[in-house]
Amino acid sequence: MLETLSITDNRTGKTYEVPISEGAIRATDLKKITTGGDDPGLCTYDPAFMNTAACKSKITFIDGDQGILRYRGYPIEQLAESSTYLETAYLILYGELPNQHQLAEWTNKITMHTMVHENIKKFMEGFTYDAHPMGVFISTVGAMSTFYPDGKQIFNAESRQKQILRLIAKTPTVAAYAYRHSTGRPYIYPDNDLSFTGNFLNMLFKMTEVKYQPNPALERALDVLFILHADHEQTCSTSAMRGIGSSQADPYSSLAGAAAALYGPLHGGANEAVLHMLKDIGSVNNVPAFIKRVKGGEGRLMGFGHRVYKSYDPRARIIKQTADLVFEVTGRNPLTDIALELERIALEDEYFVSRKLYPNVDFYSGLIYQAMGFPLDMFPVLFAIPRTAGWLAQWDEMLRDSDQKIARPRQIYIGASRRDYVPRESRG
Ligand code: ACO
């Protein structure tokens, strides 16, 4: 039986039946609710898309109240335990876990696309030594659209696949070059003998040794962090990817826009902001005073709170365990005690409890990255690399979705009504 919502318009006394499908009504169905004449019909007002679904998706499921995250149905805990980033990226993009042959082929193809055009290196050399690596990353990914003009063939499935391979394979190279640039060290070419994260560590940290050998525990920890960051359904940056892609822009331009959305401190820039916050707090003794200031409206407890999770972010739980494994190799990050004390107090405090504010993915990830030797400004870049898989999967899904058109929200105009132009000399 068709489920409907009955709406009675008190202005006209008319009743409308609006179909409900998959727990949603179509906003365009409300247009028929009109008072007649030139009334364009009812629309919804939803700043920040608090309760508006902009797409149907088969990629990622989140239950924010229960703290559940699944990629293509697989619980994040199982993927973090048993999968690798490249296998998870395949799952996210193609909907199924690869068999052994598919995984070998996928890994080989990614490995063969890790090098970037030498002119990209030259382009990156133009940045000043203290350029923020995320700014360098965003610009370089955008510039890649000029190197791969075939990326414009977005309705050619084969071409889309090629751009997907290129972007997943080359974003670590671009990120590593951005880092090496900031330290004044020569860029390191990819090493195809190493794993995806092992090679990334090589491109970041290789010095004069003939062959870089990544520490297996750190290589695995980075892989787990990449799995946890690979997708998160319709985030601010993913909506940017879909929004830009909906105008049929090439994937490099769309992904540069998505990365720019990720850069902000309320989204992927939060991991960097957490570390600045922990440094500013300085010691465990200062935590109560800091919490008091946050409650008084002076700033936010960075790494806490989430639009969707109203319970513990499942990724934060896994990251906390990963941190212990990393610290066994690197030594404990001294800021960890401040983070633990912040979490302890916040989870008992009425302000945070009543607003359902819990640690999110960014609360502990920065502690790990710092212990591994990454400078703070690399943190958002470390988020963007794995999220590339999610952005591309969402972009590909959007292009194949017949419900989608160019994204173009409506507005409620509240400005001046029609008035005549006043000559400059007559204005007061
Ligand atoms: N510290 C203190 N108070 C907070 C925090 C926080 N981190 N987050 C939310 N609040 C408070 C707000 O002040 C508000 O209180 P009020 O009702 O008294 O006005 C209430 O909780 C609801 O907050 P909103 O801003 O309305 O929640 P929203 O869903 O819009 O924001 C967000 C979510 C942006 C993540 C927010 O919690 C925040 O700013 N957190 C800190 C930044 C952060 O860690 N971002 C990373 C998110 S995860 C990611 O993007 C990967």
Coordinates of C-alpha atoms and ligand atoms in Angstrom, one line a residue:
M1 CA 0.0 0.0 0.0
L2 CA 1.3 3.4 -0.9
E3 CA 2.2 5.4 2.2
T4 CA 1.2 9.0 2.1
L5 CA 1.4 12.1 4.2
S6 CA -1.8 14.1 4.4
I7 CA -1.2 17.9 4.6
T8 CA -4.1 20.3 5.2
D9 CA -3.4 23.8 4.2
N10 CA -5.2 26.1 6.7
R11 CA -4.9 29.0 4.2
T12 CA -7.1 27.3 1.6
G13 CA -8.7 24.4 3.5
K14 CA -7.4 22.0 0.9
T15 CA -5.9 18.6 1.8
Y16 CA -3.0 17.1 -0.2
E17 CA -1.7 13.5 -0.3
V18 CA 2.1 13.5 -0.6
P19 CA 3.7 10.0 -1.3
I20 CA 6.3 8.7 1.2
S21 CA 9.0 6.6 -0.2
E22 CA 12.0 5.2 1.8
G23 CA 11.1 7.4 4.8
A24 CA 11.1 10.6 2.7
I25 CA 8.8 12.9 0.8
R26 CA 9.9 14.6 -2.4
A27 CA 10.4 18.3 -1.7
T28 CA 9.1 19.0 -5.3
D29 CA 5.8 17.4 -4.3
L30 CA 5.2 20.3 -2.0
K31 CA 5.1 22.7 -4.9
K32 CA 1.5 21.7 -5.6
I33 CA 0.5 23.2 -2.2
T34 CA -0.3 26.7 -3.4
T35 CA -2.8 29.4 -2.7
G36 CA -3.3 29.9 -6.4
G37 CA -2.5 32.9 -8.6
D38 CA 1.2 33.5 -8.9
D39 CA 2.0 31.6 -5.7
P40 CA 4.9 29.3 -6.8
G41 CA 4.0 26.7 -4.2
L42 CA 5.5 25.6 -1.0
C43 CA 9.2 24.8 -0.6
T44 CA 11.3 23.7 2.4
Y45 CA 13.8 25.9 4.2
D46 CA 16.7 23.9 5.4
P47 CA 20.0 25.9 5.9
A48 CA 23.0 23.5 6.3
F49 CA 20.8 20.6 5.0
M50 CA 19.9 19.5 8.5
N51 CA 17.1 17.3 7.3
T52 CA 17.3 17.1 3.5
A53 CA 18.5 14.0 1.6
A54 CA 20.1 15.2 -1.7
C55 CA 20.7 11.7 -3.1
K56 CA 20.1 8.0 -2.8
S57 CA 23.3 6.2 -2.2
K58 CA 24.5 2.5 -1.8
I59 CA 27.9 3.4 -0.5
T60 CA 28.1 4.2 3.2
F61 CA 25.6 3.7 6.0
I62 CA 25.7 5.6 9.3
D63 CA 23.4 5.3 12.3
G64 CA 24.5 8.3 14.3
D65 CA 22.5 7.4 17.4
Q66 CA 23.9 3.9 17.7
G67 CA 27.4 4.8 16.5
I68 CA 27.3 2.5 13.4
L69 CA 29.4 3.0 10.3
R70 CA 29.4 0.5 7.4
Y71 CA 30.9 0.7 3.9
R72 CA 28.8 -1.2 1.4
G73 CA 27.3 -3.1 4.4
Y74 CA 30.6 -4.1 6.0
P75 CA 31.1 -2.8 9.6
I76 CA 34.0 -0.4 9.9
E77 CA 35.4 -2.4 12.8
Q78 CA 35.8 -5.5 10.6
L79 CA 37.4 -3.6 7.8
A80 CA 39.8 -1.9 10.1
E81 CA 40.7 -5.2 11.6
S82 CA 41.1 -7.3 8.4
S83 CA 41.1 -5.1 5.3
T84 CA 43.7 -2.8 3.6
Y85 CA 43.1 0.7 2.4
L86 CA 43.4 -0.4 -1.3
E87 CA 40.9 -3.3 -0.8
T88 CA 38.5 -1.0 1.0
A89 CA 38.8 1.6 -1.7
Y90 CA 37.9 -1.1 -4.3
L91 CA 34.9 -2.1 -2.1
I92 CA 33.7 1.5 -1.8
L93 CA 34.1 2.2 -5.5
Y94 CA 32.8 -1.1 -7.0
G95 CA 30.4 -2.3 -4.3
E96 CA 32.0 -5.7 -3.5
L97 CA 35.1 -7.0 -1.9
P98 CA 37.6 -8.0 -4.7
N99 CA 38.6 -11.6 -5.2
Q100 CA 42.3 -12.3 -5.1
H101 CA 42.7 -11.8 -8.9
Q102 CA 40.8 -8.6 -8.8
L103 CA 42.7 -7.3 -5.9
A104 CA 46.1 -8.1 -7.5
E105 CA 45.0 -6.4 -10.7
W106 CA 43.6 -3.3 -8.9
T107 CA 46.8 -3.0 -6.8
N108 CA 49.0 -3.3 -9.9
K109 CA 47.0 -0.7 -11.8
I110 CA 47.2 1.8 -8.8
T111 CA 50.9 1.1 -8.5
M112 CA 51.5 1.8 -12.2
H113 CA 49.8 5.3 -11.9
T114 CA 51.7 6.7 -8.9
M115 CA 54.1 8.9 -10.8
V116 CA 53.1 12.4 -11.7
H117 CA 54.1 14.5 -14.7
E118 CA 57.5 16.2 -14.2
N119 CA 55.8 19.6 -14.9
I120 CA 53.6 19.0 -11.9
K121 CA 56.8 18.9 -9.8
K122 CA 57.9 22.2 -11.4
F123 CA 54.4 23.7 -10.8
M124 CA 54.7 22.7 -7.1
E125 CA 58.2 24.3 -6.9
G126 CA 56.5 27.6 -7.4
F127 CA 55.1 27.6 -3.9
T128 CA 56.9 29.4 -1.1
Y129 CA 58.7 27.1 1.4
D130 CA 56.1 27.8 4.1
A131 CA 53.0 27.3 2.0
H132 CA 50.4 25.2 3.8
P133 CA 50.5 21.7 2.3
M134 CA 46.7 21.6 2.1
G135 CA 46.8 24.7 -0.1
V136 CA 49.5 23.1 -2.2
F137 CA 47.4 19.9 -2.4
I138 CA 44.2 21.6 -3.4
S139 CA 45.9 23.8 -6.1
T140 CA 47.9 20.9 -7.5
V141 CA 44.9 18.5 -7.8
G142 CA 43.0 21.4 -9.6
A143 CA 46.0 21.9 -11.9
M144 CA 46.0 18.2 -12.7
S145 CA 42.8 18.8 -14.8
T146 CA 45.1 20.6 -17.3
F147 CA 47.5 17.6 -17.5
Y148 CA 44.7 15.1 -18.0
P149 CA 42.2 16.8 -20.4
D150 CA 40.6 13.4 -21.1
G151 CA 39.2 13.7 -17.6
K152 CA 36.4 15.8 -19.2
Q153 CA 34.9 12.7 -20.8
I154 CA 32.9 12.1 -17.7
F155 CA 30.2 10.1 -19.4
N156 CA 32.7 7.6 -20.8
A157 CA 32.9 4.8 -18.2
E158 CA 36.4 3.8 -19.4
S159 CA 37.7 7.3 -19.1
R160 CA 36.1 7.7 -15.6
Q161 CA 38.0 4.5 -14.5
K162 CA 41.3 6.0 -15.7
Q163 CA 40.8 9.2 -13.8
I164 CA 39.8 7.2 -10.7
L165 CA 43.0 5.2 -10.9
R166 CA 45.1 8.3 -11.5
L167 CA 43.6 10.2 -8.6
I168 CA 43.8 7.4 -6.0
A169 CA 47.4 6.6 -7.1
K170 CA 48.7 10.2 -7.5
T171 CA 47.2 12.0 -4.4
P172 CA 49.8 10.4 -2.1
T173 CA 52.6 11.5 -4.5
V174 CA 51.3 15.1 -4.6
A175 CA 50.9 15.1 -0.8
A176 CA 54.4 13.7 -0.3
Y177 CA 55.9 16.3 -2.7
A178 CA 54.0 19.1 -0.8
Y179 CA 55.6 17.9 2.4
R180 CA 59.1 17.5 1.0
H181 CA 58.8 21.0 -0.5
S182 CA 58.0 22.5 2.9
T183 CA 61.1 20.8 4.3
G184 CA 63.3 21.8 1.4
R185 CA 64.2 18.1 0.7
P186 CA 64.3 16.6 -2.8
Y187 CA 61.1 14.9 -4.0
I188 CA 61.3 11.1 -3.8
Y189 CA 59.9 9.0 -6.7
P190 CA 57.4 6.2 -5.9
D191 CA 58.8 2.8 -5.1
N192 CA 56.6 0.1 -6.7
D193 CA 57.9 -2.7 -4.4
L194 CA 56.2 -1.1 -1.4
S195 CA 52.6 -1.2 -0.3
F196 CA 50.3 1.9 -0.8
T197 CA 51.1 3.3 2.6
G198 CA 54.6 1.9 2.7
N199 CA 55.4 3.8 -0.5
F200 CA 53.7 6.9 0.9
L201 CA 56.0 6.8 3.9
N202 CA 58.9 6.3 1.5
M203 CA 58.1 9.4 -0.5
L204 CA 57.7 11.4 2.7
F205 CA 60.6 10.2 4.8
K206 CA 63.4 8.6 2.7
M207 CA 66.7 10.2 3.2
T208 CA 70.0 8.9 1.8
E209 CA 69.4 5.2 2.2
V210 CA 69.4 3.2 -1.0
K211 CA 66.1 1.5 -0.2
Y212 CA 63.5 2.8 2.3
Q213 CA 62.1 0.2 4.7
P214 CA 58.8 1.3 6.3
N215 CA 58.2 0.2 9.9
P216 CA 55.5 -2.5 9.5
A217 CA 53.6 -1.3 12.6
L218 CA 53.5 2.3 11.3
E219 CA 52.7 1.2 7.8
R220 CA 49.7 -0.8 9.1
A221 CA 48.6 2.0 11.4
L222 CA 48.5 4.4 8.5
D223 CA 46.5 1.8 6.5
V224 CA 44.0 1.6 9.3
L225 CA 43.7 5.3 9.5
F226 CA 43.2 5.5 5.7
I227 CA 40.4 2.8 5.9
L228 CA 38.6 4.8 8.6
H229 CA 38.8 8.0 6.5
A230 CA 37.8 6.5 3.2
D231 CA 34.2 7.6 3.1
H232 CA 31.6 9.1 5.3
E233 CA 28.5 9.6 3.1
Q234 CA 27.2 13.1 2.5
T235 CA 29.8 15.3 4.4
C236 CA 30.5 18.9 3.6
S237 CA 33.3 17.9 1.2
T238 CA 31.4 15.0 -0.4
S239 CA 28.5 17.4 -1.1
A240 CA 31.0 19.8 -2.7
M241 CA 32.3 16.9 -4.8
R242 CA 28.8 16.0 -5.9
G243 CA 27.8 19.6 -6.3
I244 CA 30.7 20.6 -8.5
G245 CA 30.5 17.3 -10.4
S246 CA 26.8 17.9 -11.1
S247 CA 27.8 20.8 -13.4
Q248 CA 29.8 18.1 -15.4
A249 CA 33.2 19.5 -14.4
D250 CA 36.1 17.1 -14.7
P251 CA 36.9 15.0 -11.6
Y252 CA 40.2 16.9 -10.9
S253 CA 38.4 20.2 -10.6
S254 CA 35.6 18.6 -8.5
L255 CA 38.1 16.9 -6.2
A256 CA 40.0 20.1 -5.7
G257 CA 36.7 21.7 -4.6
A258 CA 36.0 18.8 -2.3
A259 CA 39.5 19.1 -0.7
A260 CA 38.9 22.8 -0.2
A261 CA 35.7 22.0 1.7
L262 CA 37.7 19.5 3.8
Y263 CA 40.3 22.1 4.7
G264 CA 38.1 24.0 7.1
P265 CA 38.5 23.6 10.8
L266 CA 35.0 22.4 11.3
H267 CA 35.6 19.5 8.9
G268 CA 38.9 17.9 8.0
G269 CA 41.0 20.7 9.4
A270 CA 39.8 19.7 12.9
N271 CA 42.6 17.2 13.4
E272 CA 45.2 20.0 13.0
A273 CA 43.1 22.3 15.2
V274 CA 42.9 19.6 18.0
L275 CA 46.7 19.6 18.2
H276 CA 46.9 23.4 18.4
M277 CA 44.3 23.3 21.1
L278 CA 46.2 20.6 23.1
K279 CA 49.4 22.6 22.8
D280 CA 47.7 25.7 24.0
I281 CA 46.2 24.0 27.0
G282 CA 49.7 22.9 27.8
S283 CA 49.1 20.7 30.8
V284 CA 46.5 18.4 32.4
N285 CA 46.1 21.0 35.2
N286 CA 44.8 23.5 32.8
V287 CA 42.0 21.3 31.4
P288 CA 39.2 22.3 33.8
A289 CA 39.8 26.0 33.1
F290 CA 39.7 25.3 29.4
I291 CA 36.5 23.3 29.6
K292 CA 35.0 26.2 31.6
R293 CA 35.9 28.6 28.8
V294 CA 34.4 26.3 26.1
K295 CA 31.2 26.1 28.2
G296 CA 31.2 29.9 28.4
G297 CA 31.1 30.1 24.6
E298 CA 34.8 30.9 24.2
G299 CA 35.7 28.5 21.4
R300 CA 35.0 24.9 20.9
L301 CA 36.4 21.7 22.1
M302 CA 37.9 20.7 18.8
G303 CA 37.6 17.0 17.9
F304 CA 34.3 16.8 19.7
G305 CA 30.8 16.8 18.3
H306 CA 29.4 15.7 15.0
R307 CA 26.5 16.5 12.8
V308 CA 25.5 12.9 12.5
Y309 CA 27.0 11.0 15.5
K310 CA 25.1 11.6 18.7
S311 CA 27.1 8.9 20.4
Y312 CA 30.8 7.8 20.3
D313 CA 32.2 8.0 16.8
P314 CA 33.1 4.4 16.0
R315 CA 36.2 5.6 14.2
A316 CA 37.4 7.4 17.3
R317 CA 37.3 4.2 19.3
I318 CA 39.4 2.3 16.7
I319 CA 41.9 5.2 16.4
K320 CA 42.3 5.2 20.2
Q321 CA 43.4 1.5 20.0
T322 CA 45.6 2.2 17.0
A323 CA 47.3 5.0 19.0
D324 CA 48.6 2.5 21.6
L325 CA 50.1 0.4 18.8
V326 CA 51.8 3.4 17.3
F327 CA 53.1 4.7 20.6
E328 CA 54.8 1.3 21.2
V329 CA 57.1 2.2 18.3
T330 CA 57.3 6.0 18.5
G331 CA 57.0 6.5 22.2
R332 CA 53.9 8.1 23.8
N333 CA 52.8 11.5 22.5
P334 CA 53.1 13.8 25.6
L335 CA 49.8 15.5 24.6
T336 CA 47.9 12.3 25.0
D337 CA 47.4 12.8 28.7
I338 CA 45.7 16.2 28.1
A339 CA 43.5 14.6 25.4
L340 CA 42.5 11.8 27.8
E341 CA 41.7 14.2 30.6
L342 CA 39.6 16.4 28.2
E343 CA 37.7 13.4 27.2
R344 CA 37.2 12.2 30.8
I345 CA 35.9 15.5 32.0
A346 CA 33.7 16.2 28.9
L347 CA 32.0 12.8 29.0
E348 CA 30.9 13.5 32.6
D349 CA 30.0 17.1 32.1
E350 CA 26.3 18.1 31.7
Y351 CA 27.1 20.6 28.9
F352 CA 28.6 17.9 26.7
V353 CA 26.4 15.1 27.8
S354 CA 23.1 17.0 27.2
R355 CA 24.3 18.1 23.7
K356 CA 25.5 14.6 22.9
L357 CA 29.0 15.7 22.2
Y358 CA 31.5 12.8 21.9
P359 CA 35.0 12.5 20.5
N360 CA 35.0 12.4 16.7
V361 CA 37.5 10.8 14.3
D362 CA 39.8 13.9 14.5
F363 CA 40.2 13.9 18.3
Y364 CA 42.9 11.2 18.4
S365 CA 44.1 10.9 14.8
G366 CA 46.4 14.0 15.1
L367 CA 48.2 12.5 18.2
I368 CA 49.1 9.5 16.0
Y369 CA 50.2 11.6 13.0
Q370 CA 52.3 13.8 15.2
A371 CA 54.0 10.8 16.9
M372 CA 54.7 9.4 13.4
G373 CA 56.6 12.5 12.6
F374 CA 54.1 14.5 10.5
P375 CA 54.0 18.2 11.0
L376 CA 50.6 19.6 12.0
D377 CA 49.8 21.2 8.7
M378 CA 50.0 17.9 7.0
F379 CA 47.1 16.5 8.9
P380 CA 44.3 17.7 6.6
V381 CA 46.2 16.3 3.7
L382 CA 46.4 12.9 5.4
F383 CA 42.6 13.0 5.5
A384 CA 42.2 14.0 1.9
I385 CA 44.3 11.1 0.5
P386 CA 42.0 8.3 1.6
R387 CA 38.8 10.4 1.3
T388 CA 39.7 10.5 -2.4
A389 CA 38.3 7.0 -2.8
G390 CA 35.0 8.1 -1.2
W391 CA 34.7 11.3 -3.2
L392 CA 35.3 9.5 -6.4
A393 CA 32.8 6.7 -5.6
Q394 CA 30.2 9.3 -4.7
W395 CA 30.9 11.3 -7.9
D396 CA 30.7 8.1 -10.0
E397 CA 27.4 7.2 -8.4
M398 CA 26.0 10.7 -8.9
L399 CA 26.9 10.6 -12.6
R400 CA 25.1 7.3 -13.1
D401 CA 22.0 8.4 -11.1
S402 CA 19.1 9.4 -13.4
D403 CA 17.5 11.4 -10.6
Q404 CA 20.4 13.8 -10.5
K405 CA 20.7 17.1 -12.3
I406 CA 22.8 20.2 -11.8
A407 CA 22.7 21.0 -8.0
R408 CA 21.0 24.2 -7.5
P409 CA 19.2 25.0 -4.2
R410 CA 16.5 27.5 -3.9
Q411 CA 16.5 30.6 -1.7
I412 CA 13.9 32.6 0.2
Y413 CA 14.5 36.2 -1.0
I414 CA 14.2 38.7 1.9
G415 CA 15.9 41.7 0.2
A416 CA 14.5 45.0 -1.1
S417 CA 11.6 44.9 -3.5
R418 CA 11.8 46.6 -6.9
R419 CA 13.3 50.1 -6.8
D420 CA 14.7 52.5 -9.4
Y421 CA 18.4 53.2 -9.9
V422 CA 19.5 56.5 -8.2
P423 CA 22.1 58.6 -10.0
R424 CA 25.4 58.8 -8.1
E425 CA 25.2 62.6 -7.5
S426 CA 21.7 62.2 -6.0
R427 CA 22.6 59.7 -3.3
G428 CA 22.8 60.9 0.3
Ligands
ACO1 N1 32.6 22.2 21.6 C1 31.7 22.9 22.4 N2 30.4 23.0 22.1 C2 30.0 22.4 20.9 C3 30.9 21.7 20.1 C4 32.2 21.6 20.5 N3 33.1 20.9 19.8 N4 30.2 21.2 19.1 C5 28.9 21.6 19.2 N5 28.8 22.3 20.4 C6 27.6 22.9 20.9 C7 27.1 24.1 20.1 O1 27.7 25.3 20.7 C8 25.6 24.0 20.3 O2 25.3 24.4 21.6 P1 23.9 25.3 21.8 O3 22.8 24.4 21.4 O4 24.0 25.7 23.2 O5 24.0 26.5 20.8 C9 25.4 22.5 20.2 O6 26.6 21.9 20.7 C10 25.1 22.0 18.8 O7 26.1 22.4 18.0 P2 26.0 22.8 16.4 O8 27.1 23.6 16.0 O9 24.6 23.2 16.2 O10 26.2 21.3 15.8 P3 26.5 21.0 14.3 O11 25.9 19.7 14.0 O12 26.0 22.1 13.4 O13 28.1 20.9 14.2 C11 30.3 20.2 14.3 C12 28.8 19.8 14.2 C13 30.6 21.3 13.2 C14 31.2 19.0 14.0 C15 30.5 20.8 15.7 O14 30.3 19.8 16.7 C16 32.0 21.3 15.9 O15 32.2 22.5 15.6 N6 32.9 20.5 16.4 C17 34.3 20.9 16.6 C18 35.0 20.8 15.2 C19 35.3 19.4 14.9 O16 35.8 18.6 15.6 N7 35.0 19.0 13.6 C20 35.2 17.7 13.0 C21 34.0 17.0 12.8 S1 34.3 15.4 12.2 C22 34.8 15.6 10.6 O17 34.4 16.5 9.9 C23 35.7 14.6 10.1

